[in-house]
């Protein structure tokens, strides 16, 4: 939700109408007055757009403490994670593209980060329950030092649909199915959310037999190039190696949307 808004403007009435029903509403119970939801969300967007501290958010959006509280509650409830996917048309045209791309980005922990917490042996990032903070905070030592790896699914227009974190040394291929399991795009007219895209674009890191089998089982077209070592191994086995996986080089050009999304994220 925070990445699909223009850098120089806040939410339009059309954009707000698409996400209003996804946010907390008045319950009618007695208590403190309910803050204006639109002002709170626009305050969150303004803060991320300008890179401000919470205390520096302009007072026109309301008390910064309330905006911070809204951000915390929305993040815990998963509203921020599904905002872009659940609000088709935020960029002004059409719904969420049914083609998706996968990618990952290494993020190196800063020198000021504390590393005195040592997770139990075998503890990994709790990507199956993103609402619960993982035991190791998705930070671990790899060749680049203390790093985190960001795994992401975007639609054909570069809108972020799923974001999961793992320690930096985690592999890309094992995260494919967890990413797909979290893919849910609500429909504009209600009903069951869409979980099956038409095509999946991924680089050679996702060219495993298990992934191709998964996509065939769900009738999803794979646009994933075959690594040279896999091709040599398949040819060396002769007829037992099977046919090469179908690959549409022209369609693969559209995978750059994930790289552009990561550039925007950085």
Short mmCIF file of C-alpha atoms in Angstrom, two decimals:
data_model
loop_
_atom_site.label_atom_id
_atom_site.label_comp_id
_atom_site.label_asym_id
_atom_site.label_seq_id
_atom_site.Cartn_x
_atom_site.Cartn_y
_atom_site.Cartn_z
CA UNK A 1 0.00 0.00 0.00
CA UNK A 2 2.83 2.38 0.73
CA UNK A 3 4.73 1.74 -2.50
CA UNK A 4 2.00 2.28 -5.05
CA UNK A 5 1.28 5.94 -4.30
CA UNK A 6 2.89 8.75 -6.24
CA UNK A 7 5.75 10.40 -4.41
CA UNK A 8 4.24 13.85 -4.83
CA UNK A 9 0.59 13.27 -3.91
CA UNK A 10 -1.49 11.49 -1.30
CA UNK A 11 -4.52 9.27 -1.82
CA UNK A 12 -7.20 10.41 -4.24
CA UNK A 13 -10.88 9.78 -3.50
CA UNK A 14 -10.84 6.89 -5.99
CA UNK A 15 -7.82 5.30 -4.36
CA UNK A 16 -9.25 5.70 -0.86
CA UNK A 17 -12.54 4.07 -1.92
CA UNK A 18 -10.63 0.96 -2.97
CA UNK A 19 -8.93 0.40 0.40
CA UNK A 20 -11.39 1.97 2.86
CA UNK A 21 -13.26 -1.29 3.50
CA UNK A 22 -9.99 -3.10 4.33
CA UNK A 23 -9.20 -0.89 7.31
CA UNK A 24 -10.55 -0.93 10.89
CA UNK A 25 -13.89 0.84 11.32
CA UNK A 26 -15.96 2.18 14.21
CA UNK A 27 -17.32 -0.62 16.38
CA UNK A 28 -19.93 1.42 18.24
CA UNK A 29 -18.46 0.44 21.59
CA UNK A 30 -17.79 3.14 24.21
CA UNK A 31 -14.25 4.37 24.52
CA UNK A 32 -11.90 6.96 23.13
CA UNK A 33 -13.03 8.82 19.97
CA UNK A 34 -12.23 6.95 16.74
CA UNK A 35 -9.48 8.67 14.74
CA UNK A 36 -10.09 9.54 11.10
CA UNK A 37 -8.83 6.47 9.21
CA UNK A 38 -7.96 8.34 6.02
CA UNK A 39 -5.91 10.94 7.88
CA UNK A 40 -4.03 8.22 9.72
CA UNK A 41 -3.24 6.27 6.53
CA UNK A 42 -2.18 9.41 4.69
CA UNK A 43 0.04 10.32 7.64
CA UNK A 44 1.73 6.90 7.38
CA UNK A 45 2.21 7.37 3.64
CA UNK A 46 3.59 10.89 4.12
CA UNK A 47 6.05 9.67 6.73
CA UNK A 48 7.42 6.91 4.47
CA UNK A 49 7.40 9.13 1.40
CA UNK A 50 9.51 11.80 3.09
CA UNK A 51 11.62 9.56 5.34
CA UNK A 52 10.67 11.46 8.47
CA UNK A 53 10.77 10.47 12.10
CA UNK A 54 7.32 9.83 13.51
CA UNK A 55 7.58 12.95 15.67
CA UNK A 56 8.08 15.08 12.54
CA UNK A 57 4.85 14.04 10.77
CA UNK A 58 2.87 17.29 10.16
CA UNK A 59 0.09 17.93 12.67
CA UNK A 60 -2.46 18.19 9.83
CA UNK A 61 -2.61 14.39 9.83
CA UNK A 62 -3.27 14.22 13.56
CA UNK A 63 -1.12 13.43 16.62
CA UNK A 64 2.01 11.55 15.62
CA UNK A 65 1.48 9.11 18.52
CA UNK A 66 -1.90 8.11 17.07
CA UNK A 67 -0.45 7.70 13.57
CA UNK A 68 2.34 5.50 14.97
CA UNK A 69 -0.25 3.42 16.85
CA UNK A 70 -2.29 2.95 13.67
CA UNK A 71 0.83 1.88 11.78
CA UNK A 72 1.66 -0.64 14.47
CA UNK A 73 -1.85 -2.12 14.52
CA UNK A 74 -2.16 -2.26 10.72
CA UNK A 75 1.22 -3.96 10.42
CA UNK A 76 0.34 -6.54 13.07
CA UNK A 77 -3.02 -7.22 11.47
CA UNK A 78 -1.52 -7.75 8.01
CA UNK A 79 -3.35 -4.77 6.47
CA UNK A 80 -0.18 -3.10 5.22
CA UNK A 81 1.10 -6.32 3.67
CA UNK A 82 -2.03 -6.90 1.60
CA UNK A 83 -2.76 -3.27 0.75
CA UNK A 84 -1.25 -3.25 -2.74
CA UNK A 85 -2.72 -6.62 -3.64
CA UNK A 86 -6.16 -5.85 -2.25
CA UNK A 87 -6.51 -2.46 -3.93
CA UNK A 88 -6.49 -3.09 -7.68
CA UNK A 89 -6.50 0.11 -9.68
CA UNK A 90 -4.45 2.17 -7.23
CA UNK A 91 -2.37 3.35 -10.17
CA UNK A 92 -5.41 4.39 -12.05
CA UNK A 93 -6.07 1.63 -14.55
CA UNK A 94 -7.27 -1.95 -14.42
CA UNK A 95 -6.90 -4.53 -11.70
CA UNK A 96 -3.95 -6.51 -10.43
CA UNK A 97 -2.10 -8.15 -13.31
CA UNK A 98 -2.52 -11.93 -13.32
CA UNK A 99 1.16 -12.41 -14.24
CA UNK A 100 3.56 -12.47 -11.31
CA UNK A 101 7.32 -12.30 -10.93
CA UNK A 102 9.56 -13.49 -8.12
CA UNK A 103 12.81 -12.09 -6.83
CA UNK A 104 14.97 -11.58 -3.75
CA UNK A 105 17.22 -8.86 -2.39
CA UNK A 106 20.09 -9.06 0.09
CA UNK A 107 20.08 -6.43 2.80
CA UNK A 108 23.14 -5.99 4.98
CA UNK A 109 22.61 -5.10 8.62
CA UNK A 110 24.11 -1.79 9.67
CA UNK A 111 27.19 -1.50 11.85
CA UNK A 112 25.01 -0.28 14.73
CA UNK A 113 22.87 -3.43 14.75
CA UNK A 114 23.22 -5.58 17.84
CA UNK A 115 24.15 -9.21 17.25
CA UNK A 116 24.27 -10.49 20.80
CA UNK A 117 21.12 -12.56 20.26
CA UNK A 118 21.89 -16.09 19.15
CA UNK A 119 18.85 -18.12 18.00
CA UNK A 120 18.53 -21.80 18.93
CA UNK A 121 20.17 -24.29 16.61
CA UNK A 122 18.03 -24.82 13.53
CA UNK A 123 15.72 -21.86 14.23
CA UNK A 124 14.74 -20.12 11.01
CA UNK A 125 12.60 -17.23 9.87
CA UNK A 126 8.96 -17.79 10.77
CA UNK A 127 7.70 -17.04 7.26
CA UNK A 128 4.59 -19.19 7.72
CA UNK A 129 3.25 -16.76 10.34
CA UNK A 130 4.35 -13.23 9.34
CA UNK A 131 2.39 -11.73 12.25
CA UNK A 132 4.79 -13.35 14.72
CA UNK A 133 8.31 -12.03 14.99
CA UNK A 134 10.77 -14.81 14.07
CA UNK A 135 13.20 -16.12 16.65
CA UNK A 136 16.25 -14.86 14.79
CA UNK A 137 14.67 -11.66 13.40
CA UNK A 138 15.56 -12.88 9.86
CA UNK A 139 19.18 -11.85 10.43
CA UNK A 140 22.07 -14.28 10.18
CA UNK A 141 25.74 -14.37 9.29
CA UNK A 142 26.71 -15.17 5.71
CA UNK A 143 29.67 -14.28 3.47
CA UNK A 144 28.53 -10.67 3.41
CA UNK A 145 28.33 -10.42 7.17
CA UNK A 146 25.03 -10.04 9.01
CA UNK A 147 22.38 -10.04 6.29
CA UNK A 148 18.68 -10.45 5.61
CA UNK A 149 17.17 -11.70 2.37
CA UNK A 150 13.92 -10.17 1.13
CA UNK A 151 11.79 -12.52 -1.00
CA UNK A 152 9.04 -10.87 -2.98
CA UNK A 153 6.20 -11.54 -5.42
CA UNK A 154 4.95 -8.71 -7.63
CA UNK A 155 2.32 -8.62 -10.34
CA UNK A 156 3.00 -7.82 -13.98
CA UNK A 157 2.85 -4.10 -13.21
CA UNK A 158 5.36 -4.30 -10.36
CA UNK A 159 2.85 -4.07 -7.49
CA UNK A 160 4.11 -5.90 -4.41
CA UNK A 161 1.81 -8.79 -3.50
CA UNK A 162 3.84 -10.87 -1.02
CA UNK A 163 6.96 -10.06 0.99
CA UNK A 164 8.74 -12.59 3.23
CA UNK A 165 12.04 -12.34 5.09
CA UNK A 166 14.66 -14.99 5.77
CA UNK A 167 18.25 -14.93 7.05
CA UNK A 168 20.71 -13.92 4.36
CA UNK A 169 22.14 -17.39 3.76
CA UNK A 170 18.71 -18.96 3.08
CA UNK A 171 18.14 -20.41 -0.39
CA UNK A 172 15.77 -18.97 -2.96
CA UNK A 173 14.14 -22.12 -4.30
CA UNK A 174 12.80 -23.40 -0.91
CA UNK A 175 10.94 -20.10 -0.46
CA UNK A 176 8.93 -20.51 -3.66
CA UNK A 177 6.02 -22.46 -2.19
CA UNK A 178 5.72 -20.29 0.97
CA UNK A 179 5.56 -17.22 -1.28
CA UNK A 180 2.85 -18.78 -3.42
CA UNK A 181 0.96 -19.93 -0.32
CA UNK A 182 0.70 -16.31 0.88
CA UNK A 183 -0.48 -15.03 -2.53
CA UNK A 184 -4.08 -13.83 -2.15
CA UNK A 185 -5.63 -11.11 -4.31
CA UNK A 186 -9.15 -10.10 -3.17
CA UNK A 187 -11.68 -9.59 -5.94
CA UNK A 188 -13.33 -6.23 -6.48
CA UNK A 189 -16.84 -7.71 -6.28
CA UNK A 190 -16.15 -9.92 -3.30
CA UNK A 191 -15.91 -13.68 -3.19
CA UNK A 192 -12.95 -15.97 -2.78
CA UNK A 193 -9.55 -14.34 -3.23
CA UNK A 194 -7.47 -15.31 -6.27
CA UNK A 195 -4.48 -17.47 -5.43
CA UNK A 196 -3.48 -18.82 -8.85
CA UNK A 197 -1.78 -16.52 -11.39
CA UNK A 198 -1.71 -17.23 -15.11
CA UNK A 199 2.09 -17.20 -15.34
CA UNK A 200 5.08 -17.05 -13.04
CA UNK A 201 8.30 -15.36 -14.12
CA UNK A 202 11.41 -16.23 -12.18
CA UNK A 203 15.15 -16.39 -12.77
CA UNK A 204 17.31 -19.52 -12.84
CA UNK A 205 17.30 -19.84 -9.05
CA UNK A 206 13.69 -21.07 -9.31
CA UNK A 207 14.35 -23.65 -12.04
CA UNK A 208 14.08 -26.78 -9.90
CA UNK A 209 12.11 -29.90 -10.77
CA UNK A 210 9.97 -29.48 -7.66
CA UNK A 211 8.94 -25.96 -8.68
CA UNK A 212 8.08 -27.01 -12.24
CA UNK A 213 6.05 -29.92 -10.87
CA UNK A 214 4.22 -27.58 -8.49
CA UNK A 215 3.36 -25.18 -11.32
CA UNK A 216 2.17 -27.94 -13.65
CA UNK A 217 -0.02 -29.37 -10.90
CA UNK A 218 -1.69 -26.01 -10.42
CA UNK A 219 -1.85 -25.34 -14.19
CA UNK A 220 0.35 -22.24 -13.97
CA UNK A 221 2.63 -21.48 -16.89
CA UNK A 222 6.30 -21.25 -15.92
CA UNK A 223 8.51 -18.62 -17.52
CA UNK A 224 11.79 -19.71 -15.94
CA UNK A 225 15.08 -20.23 -17.84
CA UNK A 226 16.98 -23.50 -17.46
CA UNK A 227 20.49 -23.19 -15.95
CA UNK A 228 23.36 -24.48 -18.08
CA UNK A 229 24.34 -27.18 -15.57
CA UNK A 230 20.80 -28.55 -15.48
CA UNK A 231 20.68 -28.62 -19.28
CA UNK A 232 23.98 -30.52 -19.46
CA UNK A 233 22.80 -33.03 -16.86
CA UNK A 234 19.53 -33.56 -18.72
CA UNK A 235 21.30 -34.12 -22.05
CA UNK A 236 23.84 -36.46 -20.47
CA UNK A 237 21.01 -38.73 -19.33
CA UNK A 238 19.67 -38.98 -22.87
CA UNK A 239 16.02 -40.01 -23.18
CA UNK A 240 15.81 -40.49 -19.40
CA UNK A 241 16.55 -36.80 -18.91
CA UNK A 242 13.21 -35.85 -20.41
CA UNK A 243 12.32 -32.85 -22.50
CA UNK A 244 13.60 -29.36 -21.71
CA UNK A 245 11.05 -27.20 -19.89
CA UNK A 246 9.14 -24.79 -22.09
CA UNK A 247 10.57 -21.28 -21.98
CA UNK A 248 9.28 -18.11 -23.65
CA UNK A 249 12.25 -15.77 -23.94
CA UNK A 250 10.13 -12.84 -25.15
CA UNK A 251 7.75 -13.10 -22.19
CA UNK A 252 10.71 -13.38 -19.80
CA UNK A 253 11.62 -9.79 -20.60
CA UNK A 254 8.76 -8.74 -18.35
CA UNK A 255 10.57 -10.10 -15.28
CA UNK A 256 12.43 -6.82 -14.89
CA UNK A 257 9.42 -5.44 -12.99
CA UNK A 258 10.69 -7.20 -9.85
CA UNK A 259 14.07 -5.48 -10.21
CA UNK A 260 12.37 -2.12 -10.61
CA UNK A 261 10.24 -2.85 -7.55
CA UNK A 262 13.35 -3.55 -5.48
CA UNK A 263 14.92 -0.32 -6.75
CA UNK A 264 11.84 1.54 -5.53
CA UNK A 265 12.01 -0.32 -2.21
CA UNK A 266 15.66 0.66 -1.73
#
